[in-house]
Amino acid sequence: MSLIEAWDRQQELYIGGREARFDALLSTVEWHSELAGTKSPTVVDLCCGPAAIGERLARRLPGSRYIGVDIDPVLLELARQVTASFAPGRADLVDSDVADPAWLASTPIGRVDVVCSSTGLGMTPNRV
Ligand SMILES: C[S@@+](CC[C@H](N)C(=O)[O-])C[C@H]1O[C@@H](n2cnc3c(N)ncnc32)[C@H](O)[C@@H]1O
């Protein structure tokens, strides 16, 4: 079993029906994109971990742009490995503390179509 598969399994212990929830989330992104008339939405994933949403988003909406934000260097490294196969310019990872009200102002994200998150647990106010 890969590390990513092991991650998904243990995340399922926090909240069941993980894949069904991702499916509903991505259906909403798709629906929103259709309404907005775009096949290339920019999707921000707060507390992205290993880019679980990004990996599924890239399969479902290959034209999308994924921006994952997390504070943990190990999970950001896993996210880097997961998003390395994305088409050029389709993924960015941001090392930020989303509990810090200043994070967005100091992060050059630009225009965003959708903001999402899954099991964004342990939102500590300070970097550990
Ligand atoms: C339970 S994991 C979920 C990861 C991913 N969303 C998923 O579903 O696989 C929670 C994530 O939130 C991140 N996190 C916690 N507090 C944070 C903060 N203040 N700013 C940014 N990321 C944070 C952790 O580093 C971790 O990757």
Tab-separated table of N, CA, C and O and ligand atoms in Angstrom:
chain	number	residue	atom	x	y	z
A	1	MET	N	0.850	-1.198	0.000
A	1	MET	CA	0.000	0.000	0.000
A	1	MET	C	0.887	1.250	0.000
A	1	MET	O	1.855	1.323	0.762
A	2	SER	N	0.557	2.215	-0.851
A	2	SER	CA	1.354	3.437	-0.890
A	2	SER	C	1.041	4.302	0.327
A	2	SER	O	0.025	4.120	1.007
A	3	LEU	N	1.920	5.268	0.576
A	3	LEU	CA	1.722	6.180	1.704
A	3	LEU	C	0.425	6.974	1.545
A	3	LEU	O	-0.306	7.217	2.509
A	4	ILE	N	0.119	7.339	0.307
A	4	ILE	CA	-1.103	8.108	0.042
A	4	ILE	C	-2.346	7.246	0.328
A	4	ILE	O	-3.318	7.718	0.907
A	5	GLU	N	-2.281	5.973	-0.089
A	5	GLU	CA	-3.413	5.076	0.201
A	5	GLU	C	-3.580	4.898	1.708
A	5	GLU	O	-4.697	4.890	2.228
A	6	ALA	N	-2.459	4.765	2.415
A	6	ALA	CA	-2.511	4.617	3.881
A	6	ALA	C	-3.097	5.878	4.515
A	6	ALA	O	-3.883	5.811	5.460
A	7	TRP	N	-2.729	7.039	3.969
A	7	TRP	CA	-3.270	8.310	4.468
A	7	TRP	C	-4.787	8.334	4.301
A	7	TRP	O	-5.530	8.680	5.220
A	8	ASP	N	-5.245	7.976	3.107
A	8	ASP	CA	-6.691	7.995	2.843
A	8	ASP	C	-7.423	7.056	3.808
A	8	ASP	O	-8.479	7.398	4.326
A	9	ARG	N	-6.845	5.904	4.066
A	9	ARG	CA	-7.480	4.935	4.980
A	9	ARG	C	-7.620	5.503	6.375
A	9	ARG	O	-8.655	5.353	7.029
A	10	GLN	N	-6.556	6.144	6.883
A	10	GLN	CA	-6.643	6.647	8.253
A	10	GLN	C	-7.531	7.885	8.323
A	10	GLN	O	-8.193	8.123	9.326
A	11	GLN	N	-7.621	8.654	7.220
A	11	GLN	CA	-8.529	9.802	7.218
A	11	GLN	C	-9.983	9.367	7.274
A	11	GLN	O	-10.834	10.037	7.834
A	12	GLU	N	-10.256	8.206	6.678
A	12	GLU	CA	-11.615	7.655	6.686
A	12	GLU	C	-12.085	7.403	8.129
A	12	GLU	O	-13.282	7.403	8.413
A	13	LEU	N	-11.134	7.219	9.043
A	13	LEU	CA	-11.485	6.984	10.449
A	13	LEU	C	-12.021	8.251	11.111
A	13	LEU	O	-12.771	8.185	12.078
A	14	TYR	N	-11.617	9.430	10.599
A	14	TYR	CA	-12.130	10.684	11.153
A	14	TYR	C	-13.581	10.904	10.719
A	14	TYR	O	-14.451	11.217	11.515
A	15	ILE	N	-13.800	10.774	9.423
A	15	ILE	CA	-15.139	10.996	8.856
A	15	ILE	C	-15.362	9.934	7.793
A	15	ILE	O	-14.610	9.862	6.823
A	16	GLY	N	-16.406	9.121	8.003
A	16	GLY	CA	-16.685	8.060	7.041
A	16	GLY	C	-17.182	8.616	5.707
A	16	GLY	O	-17.505	9.796	5.583
A	17	GLY	N	-17.210	7.750	4.720
A	17	GLY	CA	-17.722	8.135	3.407
A	17	GLY	C	-16.840	9.158	2.707
A	17	GLY	O	-17.318	10.021	1.981
A	18	ARG	N	-15.522	9.032	2.927
A	18	ARG	CA	-14.588	10.030	2.368
A	18	ARG	C	-14.729	10.176	0.849
A	18	ARG	O	-14.837	11.266	0.330
A	19	GLU	N	-14.756	9.037	0.149
A	19	GLU	CA	-14.835	9.135	-1.321
A	19	GLU	C	-16.167	9.736	-1.766
A	19	GLU	O	-16.212	10.515	-2.716
A	20	ALA	N	-17.256	9.384	-1.052
A	20	ALA	CA	-18.564	9.945	-1.413
A	20	ALA	C	-18.564	11.456	-1.181
A	20	ALA	O	-19.153	12.224	-1.955
A	21	ARG	N	-17.880	11.883	-0.126
A	21	ARG	CA	-17.812	13.322	0.153
A	21	ARG	C	-16.984	14.039	-0.904
A	21	ARG	O	-17.348	15.126	-1.374
A	22	PHE	N	-15.863	13.438	-1.295
A	22	PHE	CA	-15.057	14.040	-2.368
A	22	PHE	C	-15.876	14.117	-3.662
A	22	PHE	O	-15.799	15.092	-4.405
A	23	ASP	N	-16.635	13.053	-3.918
A	23	ASP	CA	-17.435	13.010	-5.132
A	23	ASP	C	-18.457	14.152	-5.135
A	23	ASP	O	-18.614	14.863	-6.138
A	24	ALA	N	-19.130	14.352	-3.985
A	24	ALA	CA	-20.117	15.440	-3.886
A	24	ALA	C	-19.428	16.796	-4.030
A	24	ALA	O	-19.929	17.708	-4.707
A	25	LEU	N	-18.271	16.927	-3.396
A	25	LEU	CA	-17.528	18.196	-3.471
A	25	LEU	C	-17.159	18.515	-4.933
A	25	LEU	O	-17.379	19.628	-5.431
A	26	LEU	N	-16.636	17.493	-5.623
A	26	LEU	CA	-16.196	17.738	-7.006
A	26	LEU	C	-17.385	17.935	-7.944
A	26	LEU	O	-17.285	18.687	-8.923
A	27	SER	N	-18.512	17.288	-7.638
A	27	SER	CA	-19.718	17.543	-8.441
A	27	SER	C	-20.130	19.002	-8.299
A	27	SER	O	-20.563	19.634	-9.265
A	28	THR	N	-19.995	19.534	-7.079
A	28	THR	CA	-20.340	20.936	-6.843
A	28	THR	C	-19.382	21.853	-7.607
A	28	THR	O	-19.808	22.851	-8.205
A	29	VAL	N	-18.106	21.510	-7.603
A	29	VAL	CA	-17.122	22.314	-8.359
A	29	VAL	C	-17.479	22.289	-9.850
A	29	VAL	O	-17.470	23.314	-10.527
A	30	GLU	N	-17.811	21.087	-10.337
A	30	GLU	CA	-18.170	20.940	-11.758
A	30	GLU	C	-19.403	21.787	-12.098
A	30	GLU	O	-19.430	22.504	-13.108
A	31	TRP	N	-20.400	21.674	-11.243
A	31	TRP	CA	-21.660	22.397	-11.446
A	31	TRP	C	-21.404	23.911	-11.439
A	31	TRP	O	-21.875	24.642	-12.303
A	32	HIS	N	-20.627	24.351	-10.461
A	32	HIS	CA	-20.288	25.771	-10.355
A	32	HIS	C	-19.554	26.228	-11.626
A	32	HIS	O	-19.822	27.302	-12.165
A	33	SER	N	-18.639	25.395	-12.100
A	33	SER	CA	-17.845	25.757	-13.276
A	33	SER	C	-18.727	25.856	-14.511
A	33	SER	O	-18.556	26.753	-15.347
A	34	GLU	N	-19.674	24.923	-14.626
A	34	GLU	CA	-20.604	24.967	-15.770
A	34	GLU	C	-21.403	26.263	-15.739
A	34	GLU	O	-21.554	26.941	-16.759
A	35	LEU	N	-21.902	26.615	-14.537
A	35	LEU	CA	-22.674	27.857	-14.404
A	35	LEU	C	-21.825	29.071	-14.762
A	35	LEU	O	-22.298	30.034	-15.372
A	36	ALA	N	-20.555	29.018	-14.375
A	36	ALA	CA	-19.646	30.137	-14.619
A	36	ALA	C	-19.082	30.099	-16.042
A	36	ALA	O	-18.362	31.013	-16.459
A	37	GLY	N	-19.388	29.020	-16.779
A	37	GLY	CA	-18.941	28.916	-18.168
A	37	GLY	C	-17.453	28.670	-18.310
A	37	GLY	O	-16.840	29.110	-19.277
A	38	THR	N	-16.861	27.946	-17.359
A	38	THR	CA	-15.427	27.657	-17.468
A	38	THR	C	-15.151	26.176	-17.249
A	38	THR	O	-15.822	25.515	-16.459
A	39	LYS	N	-14.167	25.656	-17.985
A	39	LYS	CA	-13.709	24.286	-17.763
A	39	LYS	C	-12.374	24.309	-17.009
A	39	LYS	O	-11.747	23.271	-16.816
A	40	SER	N	-11.948	25.501	-16.656
A	40	SER	CA	-10.645	25.611	-15.983
A	40	SER	C	-10.745	26.469	-14.722
A	40	SER	O	-10.094	27.509	-14.629
A	41	PRO	N	-11.552	26.004	-13.757
A	41	PRO	CA	-11.670	26.777	-12.517
A	41	PRO	C	-10.387	26.709	-11.687
A	41	PRO	O	-9.656	25.723	-11.737
A	42	THR	N	-10.162	27.760	-10.935
A	42	THR	CA	-9.072	27.749	-9.953
A	42	THR	C	-9.670	27.358	-8.599
A	42	THR	O	-10.595	28.011	-8.111
A	43	VAL	N	-9.150	26.280	-8.036
A	43	VAL	CA	-9.705	25.719	-6.806
A	43	VAL	C	-8.644	25.765	-5.701
A	43	VAL	O	-7.554	25.214	-5.864
A	44	VAL	N	-8.983	26.440	-4.617
A	44	VAL	CA	-8.079	26.498	-3.461
A	44	VAL	C	-8.526	25.465	-2.436
A	44	VAL	O	-9.711	25.374	-2.109
A	45	ASP	N	-7.586	24.679	-1.951
A	45	ASP	CA	-7.850	23.631	-0.967
A	45	ASP	C	-7.121	23.999	0.325
A	45	ASP	O	-5.891	23.897	0.403
A	46	LEU	N	-7.887	24.461	1.329
A	46	LEU	CA	-7.290	24.842	2.613
A	46	LEU	C	-6.980	23.607	3.437
A	46	LEU	O	-7.806	22.692	3.519
A	47	CYS	N	-5.815	23.581	4.065
A	47	CYS	CA	-5.374	22.412	4.849
A	47	CYS	C	-5.343	21.186	3.939
A	47	CYS	O	-5.947	20.154	4.240
A	48	CYS	N	-4.619	21.315	2.837
A	48	CYS	CA	-4.691	20.336	1.741
A	48	CYS	C	-4.080	18.988	2.065
A	48	CYS	O	-4.360	18.003	1.378
A	49	GLY	N	-3.201	18.922	3.092
A	49	GLY	CA	-2.534	17.647	3.338
A	49	GLY	C	-1.813	17.199	2.078
A	49	GLY	O	-1.175	18.013	1.386
A	50	PRO	N	-1.923	15.920	1.730
A	50	PRO	CA	-1.190	15.412	0.561
A	50	PRO	C	-1.927	15.634	-0.769
A	50	PRO	O	-1.747	14.874	-1.705
A	51	ALA	N	-2.736	16.684	-0.829
A	51	ALA	CA	-3.455	17.045	-2.063
A	51	ALA	C	-4.468	15.984	-2.480
A	51	ALA	O	-4.607	15.667	-3.672
A	52	ALA	N	-5.184	15.451	-1.489
A	52	ALA	CA	-6.188	14.427	-1.780
A	52	ALA	C	-7.260	14.984	-2.724
A	52	ALA	O	-7.676	14.318	-3.683
A	53	ILE	N	-7.687	16.211	-2.456
A	53	ILE	CA	-8.692	16.823	-3.337
A	53	ILE	C	-8.058	17.116	-4.698
A	53	ILE	O	-8.659	16.864	-5.748
A	54	GLY	N	-6.835	17.620	-4.682
A	54	GLY	CA	-6.162	17.972	-5.938
A	54	GLY	C	-6.027	16.796	-6.877
A	54	GLY	O	-6.265	16.909	-8.084
A	55	GLU	N	-5.670	15.651	-6.324
A	55	GLU	CA	-5.474	14.451	-7.140
A	55	GLU	C	-6.789	14.048	-7.816
A	55	GLU	O	-6.821	13.727	-9.000
A	56	ARG	N	-7.884	14.139	-7.060
A	56	ARG	CA	-9.194	13.768	-7.613
A	56	ARG	C	-9.709	14.849	-8.567
A	56	ARG	O	-10.350	14.551	-9.580
A	57	LEU	N	-9.414	16.105	-8.238
A	57	LEU	CA	-9.821	17.218	-9.104
A	57	LEU	C	-9.153	17.107	-10.486
A	57	LEU	O	-9.804	17.299	-11.519
A	58	ALA	N	-7.874	16.777	-10.491
A	58	ALA	CA	-7.129	16.689	-11.759
A	58	ALA	C	-7.708	15.598	-12.659
A	58	ALA	O	-7.710	15.727	-13.886
A	59	ARG	N	-8.186	14.504	-12.025
A	59	ARG	CA	-8.791	13.427	-12.830
A	59	ARG	C	-10.144	13.853	-13.372
A	59	ARG	O	-10.494	13.571	-14.510
A	60	ARG	N	-10.911	14.568	-12.555
A	60	ARG	CA	-12.292	14.917	-12.919
A	60	ARG	C	-12.351	16.139	-13.841
A	60	ARG	O	-13.128	16.180	-14.782
A	61	LEU	N	-11.548	17.143	-13.518
A	61	LEU	CA	-11.531	18.381	-14.314
A	61	LEU	C	-10.083	18.693	-14.701
A	61	LEU	O	-9.421	19.522	-14.069
A	62	PRO	N	-9.568	18.029	-15.733
A	62	PRO	CA	-8.146	18.151	-16.061
A	62	PRO	C	-7.707	19.579	-16.386
A	62	PRO	O	-6.535	19.902	-16.266
A	63	GLY	N	-8.650	20.433	-16.745
A	63	GLY	CA	-8.281	21.815	-17.082
A	63	GLY	C	-8.203	22.733	-15.874
A	63	GLY	O	-7.850	23.905	-15.998
A	64	SER	N	-8.538	22.195	-14.699
A	64	SER	CA	-8.592	23.045	-13.504
A	64	SER	C	-7.185	23.416	-13.034
A	64	SER	O	-6.192	22.783	-13.390
A	65	ARG	N	-7.146	24.460	-12.205
A	65	ARG	CA	-5.886	24.828	-11.547
A	65	ARG	C	-6.086	24.624	-10.043
A	65	ARG	O	-7.064	25.110	-9.473
A	66	TYR	N	-5.175	23.885	-9.443
A	66	TYR	CA	-5.287	23.517	-8.039
A	66	TYR	C	-4.263	24.283	-7.215
A	66	TYR	O	-3.086	24.338	-7.570
A	67	ILE	N	-4.738	24.888	-6.101
A	67	ILE	CA	-3.812	25.551	-5.172
A	67	ILE	C	-4.048	24.944	-3.791
A	67	ILE	O	-5.114	25.129	-3.190
A	68	GLY	N	-3.085	24.209	-3.311
A	68	GLY	CA	-3.183	23.588	-1.995
A	68	GLY	C	-2.416	24.415	-0.973
A	68	GLY	O	-1.303	24.861	-1.240
A	69	VAL	N	-3.045	24.618	0.183
A	69	VAL	CA	-2.417	25.414	1.241
A	69	VAL	C	-2.307	24.544	2.490
A	69	VAL	O	-3.300	23.952	2.932
A	70	ASP	N	-1.119	24.462	3.036
A	70	ASP	CA	-0.941	23.699	4.272
A	70	ASP	C	0.260	24.258	5.029
A	70	ASP	O	1.080	24.994	4.474
A	71	ILE	N	0.343	23.850	6.296
A	71	ILE	CA	1.421	24.348	7.150
A	71	ILE	C	2.469	23.269	7.448
A	71	ILE	O	3.571	23.565	7.879
A	72	ASP	N	2.108	22.027	7.180
A	72	ASP	CA	2.971	20.908	7.587
A	72	ASP	C	3.947	20.542	6.460
A	72	ASP	O	3.523	20.146	5.373
A	73	PRO	N	5.259	20.628	6.727
A	73	PRO	CA	6.236	20.378	5.654
A	73	PRO	C	6.205	18.956	5.114
A	73	PRO	O	6.461	18.733	3.925
A	74	VAL	N	5.861	17.991	5.969
A	74	VAL	CA	5.833	16.595	5.493
A	74	VAL	C	4.650	16.408	4.540
A	74	VAL	O	4.784	15.821	3.455
A	75	LEU	N	3.502	16.940	4.945
A	75	LEU	CA	2.322	16.789	4.079
A	75	LEU	C	2.470	17.608	2.797
A	75	LEU	O	2.034	17.178	1.725
A	76	LEU	N	3.140	18.758	2.906
A	76	LEU	CA	3.383	19.538	1.682
A	76	LEU	C	4.312	18.780	0.730
A	76	LEU	O	4.141	18.832	-0.490
A	77	GLU	N	5.263	18.034	1.282
A	77	GLU	CA	6.152	17.236	0.427
A	77	GLU	C	5.363	16.118	-0.262
A	77	GLU	O	5.555	15.849	-1.452
A	78	LEU	N	4.457	15.476	0.486
A	78	LEU	CA	3.606	14.458	-0.143
A	78	LEU	C	2.754	15.097	-1.239
A	78	LEU	O	2.582	14.526	-2.327
A	79	ALA	N	2.222	16.289	-0.947
A	79	ALA	CA	1.414	16.996	-1.949
A	79	ALA	C	2.252	17.313	-3.192
A	79	ALA	O	1.760	17.217	-4.319
A	80	ARG	N	3.521	17.651	-2.963
A	80	ARG	CA	4.409	17.927	-4.100
A	80	ARG	C	4.554	16.681	-4.964
A	80	ARG	O	4.530	16.748	-6.198
A	81	GLN	N	4.707	15.537	-4.323
A	81	GLN	CA	4.851	14.289	-5.082
A	81	GLN	C	3.568	13.979	-5.854
A	81	GLN	O	3.615	13.559	-7.010
A	82	VAL	N	2.421	14.193	-5.199
A	82	VAL	CA	1.136	13.898	-5.855
A	82	VAL	C	0.897	14.830	-7.041
A	82	VAL	O	0.456	14.403	-8.111
A	83	THR	N	1.220	16.114	-6.880
A	83	THR	CA	0.909	17.086	-7.940
A	83	THR	C	2.007	17.176	-9.001
A	83	THR	O	1.829	17.881	-9.995
A	84	ALA	N	3.114	16.454	-8.792
A	84	ALA	CA	4.221	16.516	-9.763
A	84	ALA	C	3.780	16.033	-11.144
A	84	ALA	O	4.347	16.450	-12.166
A	85	SER	N	2.763	15.174	-11.178
A	85	SER	CA	2.326	14.632	-12.468
A	85	SER	C	1.270	15.522	-13.144
A	85	SER	O	0.831	15.223	-14.255
A	86	PHE	N	0.862	16.589	-12.480
A	86	PHE	CA	-0.139	17.465	-13.084
A	86	PHE	C	0.487	18.194	-14.284
A	86	PHE	O	1.700	18.391	-14.335
A	87	ALA	N	-0.356	18.629	-15.195
A	87	ALA	CA	0.139	19.394	-16.340
A	87	ALA	C	0.797	20.680	-15.824
A	87	ALA	O	0.423	21.190	-14.762
A	88	PRO	N	1.769	21.202	-16.594
A	88	PRO	CA	2.464	22.413	-16.148
A	88	PRO	C	1.481	23.550	-15.843
A	88	PRO	O	0.533	23.775	-16.589
A	89	GLY	N	1.703	24.220	-14.723
A	89	GLY	CA	0.870	25.364	-14.337
A	89	GLY	C	-0.454	24.989	-13.710
A	89	GLY	O	-1.261	25.859	-13.394
A	90	ARG	N	-0.693	23.681	-13.521
A	90	ARG	CA	-1.999	23.244	-13.006
A	90	ARG	C	-2.005	23.056	-11.494
A	90	ARG	O	-3.051	22.741	-10.919
A	91	ALA	N	-0.860	23.182	-10.827
A	91	ALA	CA	-0.837	23.015	-9.364
A	91	ALA	C	0.181	23.936	-8.727
A	91	ALA	O	1.290	24.102	-9.232
A	92	ASP	N	-0.237	24.544	-7.631
A	92	ASP	CA	0.670	25.326	-6.792
A	92	ASP	C	0.427	24.913	-5.356
A	92	ASP	O	-0.715	24.657	-4.957
A	93	LEU	N	1.490	24.897	-4.593
A	93	LEU	CA	1.372	24.578	-3.165
A	93	LEU	C	1.894	25.763	-2.375
A	93	LEU	O	2.925	26.343	-2.715
A	94	VAL	N	1.142	26.103	-1.347
A	94	VAL	CA	1.464	27.282	-0.553
A	94	VAL	C	1.687	26.853	0.891
A	94	VAL	O	0.847	26.175	1.480
A	95	ASP	N	2.815	27.249	1.438
A	95	ASP	CA	3.144	26.964	2.839
A	95	ASP	C	2.662	28.141	3.675
A	95	ASP	O	3.327	29.176	3.743
A	96	SER	N	1.469	27.996	4.264
A	96	SER	CA	0.896	29.098	5.049
A	96	SER	C	0.063	28.570	6.202
A	96	SER	O	-0.489	27.468	6.136
A	97	ASP	N	-0.050	29.393	7.213
A	97	ASP	CA	-0.908	29.108	8.358
A	97	ASP	C	-2.246	29.798	8.110
A	97	ASP	O	-2.356	31.019	8.236
A	98	VAL	N	-3.263	29.026	7.773
A	98	VAL	CA	-4.549	29.642	7.418
A	98	VAL	C	-5.284	30.189	8.644
A	98	VAL	O	-6.309	30.858	8.501
A	99	ALA	N	-4.772	29.880	9.844
A	99	ALA	CA	-5.365	30.453	11.058
A	99	ALA	C	-4.831	31.865	11.312
A	99	ALA	O	-5.331	32.559	12.193
A	100	ASP	N	-3.827	32.246	10.542
A	100	ASP	CA	-3.269	33.589	10.677
A	100	ASP	C	-4.028	34.514	9.725
A	100	ASP	O	-3.979	34.330	8.507
A	101	PRO	N	-4.747	35.506	10.260
A	101	PRO	CA	-5.560	36.374	9.396
A	101	PRO	C	-4.748	37.051	8.287
A	101	PRO	O	-5.307	37.472	7.281
A	102	ALA	N	-3.435	37.117	8.445
A	102	ALA	CA	-2.608	37.814	7.445
A	102	ALA	C	-2.190	36.913	6.290
A	102	ALA	O	-1.598	37.389	5.318
A	103	TRP	N	-2.507	35.603	6.359
A	103	TRP	CA	-1.917	34.685	5.371
A	103	TRP	C	-2.320	35.018	3.936
A	103	TRP	O	-1.494	34.992	3.027
A	104	LEU	N	-3.585	35.367	3.749
A	104	LEU	CA	-4.063	35.590	2.387
A	104	LEU	C	-3.404	36.825	1.763
A	104	LEU	O	-2.985	36.797	0.599
A	105	ALA	N	-3.277	37.875	2.577
A	105	ALA	CA	-2.676	39.113	2.064
A	105	ALA	C	-1.219	38.884	1.656
A	105	ALA	O	-0.726	39.521	0.718
A	106	SER	N	-0.558	37.927	2.315
A	106	SER	CA	0.859	37.706	2.005
A	106	SER	C	1.060	36.588	0.979
A	106	SER	O	2.180	36.173	0.708
A	107	THR	N	-0.036	36.087	0.407
A	107	THR	CA	0.054	34.964	-0.542
A	107	THR	C	-0.479	35.384	-1.909
A	107	THR	O	-1.640	35.778	-2.021
A	108	PRO	N	0.349	35.310	-2.938
A	108	PRO	CA	-0.077	35.740	-4.273
A	108	PRO	C	-0.917	34.685	-4.985
A	108	PRO	O	-0.439	33.989	-5.873
A	109	ILE	N	-2.178	34.564	-4.604
A	109	ILE	CA	-3.029	33.520	-5.179
A	109	ILE	C	-3.786	34.016	-6.410
A	109	ILE	O	-3.990	33.285	-7.362
A	110	GLY	N	-4.195	35.256	-6.402
A	110	GLY	CA	-4.942	35.786	-7.555
A	110	GLY	C	-6.406	35.391	-7.517
A	110	GLY	O	-6.953	35.048	-6.458
A	111	ARG	N	-7.021	35.365	-8.690
A	111	ARG	CA	-8.454	35.083	-8.773
A	111	ARG	C	-8.734	33.616	-8.445
A	111	ARG	O	-8.029	32.717	-8.901
A	112	VAL	N	-9.814	33.403	-7.671
A	112	VAL	CA	-10.165	32.044	-7.246
A	112	VAL	C	-11.628	31.790	-7.571
A	112	VAL	O	-12.469	32.674	-7.412
A	113	ASP	N	-11.948	30.591	-8.044
A	113	ASP	CA	-13.347	30.247	-8.326
A	113	ASP	C	-13.993	29.494	-7.172
A	113	ASP	O	-15.176	29.690	-6.889
A	114	VAL	N	-13.237	28.592	-6.548
A	114	VAL	CA	-13.797	27.750	-5.491
A	114	VAL	C	-12.773	27.615	-4.356
A	114	VAL	O	-11.583	27.431	-4.612
A	115	VAL	N	-13.270	27.706	-3.130
A	115	VAL	CA	-12.437	27.401	-1.962
A	115	VAL	C	-13.051	26.195	-1.268
A	115	VAL	O	-14.260	26.169	-1.024
A	116	CYS	N	-12.242	25.180	-1.000
A	116	CYS	CA	-12.779	23.989	-0.350
A	116	CYS	C	-11.776	23.464	0.676
A	116	CYS	O	-10.655	23.966	0.791
A	117	SER	N	-12.211	22.434	1.408
A	117	SER	CA	-11.340	21.825	2.404
A	117	SER	C	-11.937	20.478	2.804
A	117	SER	O	-13.134	20.262	2.628
A	118	SER	N	-11.101	19.595	3.322
A	118	SER	CA	-11.635	18.354	3.886
A	118	SER	C	-10.843	18.012	5.138
A	118	SER	O	-9.617	18.100	5.145
A	119	THR	N	-11.567	17.649	6.177
A	119	THR	CA	-10.986	17.330	7.494
A	119	THR	C	-9.828	18.257	7.847
A	119	THR	O	-8.726	17.807	8.144
A	120	GLY	N	-10.100	19.553	7.787
A	120	GLY	CA	-9.070	20.542	8.147
A	120	GLY	C	-8.914	20.621	9.649
A	120	GLY	O	-9.274	21.619	10.265
A	121	LEU	N	-8.353	19.560	10.217
A	121	LEU	CA	-8.282	19.450	11.678
A	121	LEU	C	-6.996	20.080	12.215
A	121	LEU	O	-6.019	20.224	11.496
A	122	GLY	N	-7.052	20.426	13.508
A	122	GLY	CA	-5.845	20.892	14.187
A	122	GLY	C	-5.379	22.229	13.681
A	122	GLY	O	-4.194	22.439	13.462
A	123	MET	N	-6.322	23.145	13.480
A	123	MET	CA	-5.969	24.464	12.944
A	123	MET	C	-5.320	25.302	14.042
A	123	MET	O	-5.942	26.144	14.663
A	124	THR	N	-4.074	25.050	14.298
A	124	THR	CA	-3.361	25.736	15.376
A	124	THR	C	-3.057	27.179	14.996
A	124	THR	O	-2.753	27.464	13.840
A	125	PRO	N	-3.113	28.090	15.956
A	125	PRO	CA	-2.851	29.487	15.633
A	125	PRO	C	-1.394	29.763	15.317
A	125	PRO	O	-1.072	30.720	14.634
A	126	ASN	N	-0.499	28.909	15.777
A	126	ASN	CA	0.929	29.168	15.559
A	126	ASN	C	1.607	27.970	14.917
A	126	ASN	O	1.219	26.831	15.136
A	127	ARG	N	2.630	28.262	14.144
A	127	ARG	CA	3.431	27.219	13.528
A	127	ARG	C	4.122	26.408	14.614
A	127	ARG	O	4.602	26.955	15.590
A	128	VAL	N	4.162	25.090	14.446
A	128	VAL	CA	4.828	24.265	15.462
A	128	VAL	C	6.276	24.039	15.060
A	128	VAL	O	6.631	24.115	13.920
B	1	LIG	C1	-6.577	15.771	8.883
B	1	LIG	S1	-5.490	16.530	7.714
B	1	LIG	C2	-6.503	16.623	6.233
B	1	LIG	C3	-5.663	16.803	4.989
B	1	LIG	C4	-6.455	16.760	3.680
B	1	LIG	N1	-7.381	17.864	3.576
B	1	LIG	C5	-7.149	15.449	3.478
B	1	LIG	O1	-8.392	15.400	3.525
B	1	LIG	O2	-6.461	14.439	3.260
B	1	LIG	C6	-5.480	18.220	8.317
B	1	LIG	C7	-4.487	19.094	7.599
B	1	LIG	O3	-4.641	20.429	8.059
B	1	LIG	C8	-3.356	21.036	8.099
B	1	LIG	N2	-3.419	22.191	8.987
B	1	LIG	C9	-3.755	22.199	10.308
B	1	LIG	N3	-3.718	23.446	10.803
B	1	LIG	C10	-3.343	24.258	9.766
B	1	LIG	C11	-3.141	25.657	9.656
B	1	LIG	N4	-3.302	26.467	10.699
B	1	LIG	N5	-2.772	26.163	8.453
B	1	LIG	C12	-2.598	25.337	7.388
B	1	LIG	N6	-2.790	23.995	7.430
B	1	LIG	C13	-3.154	23.460	8.611
B	1	LIG	C14	-2.468	19.917	8.590
B	1	LIG	O4	-1.106	20.164	8.337
B	1	LIG	C15	-3.017	18.729	7.830
B	1	LIG	O5	-2.389	18.562	6.587
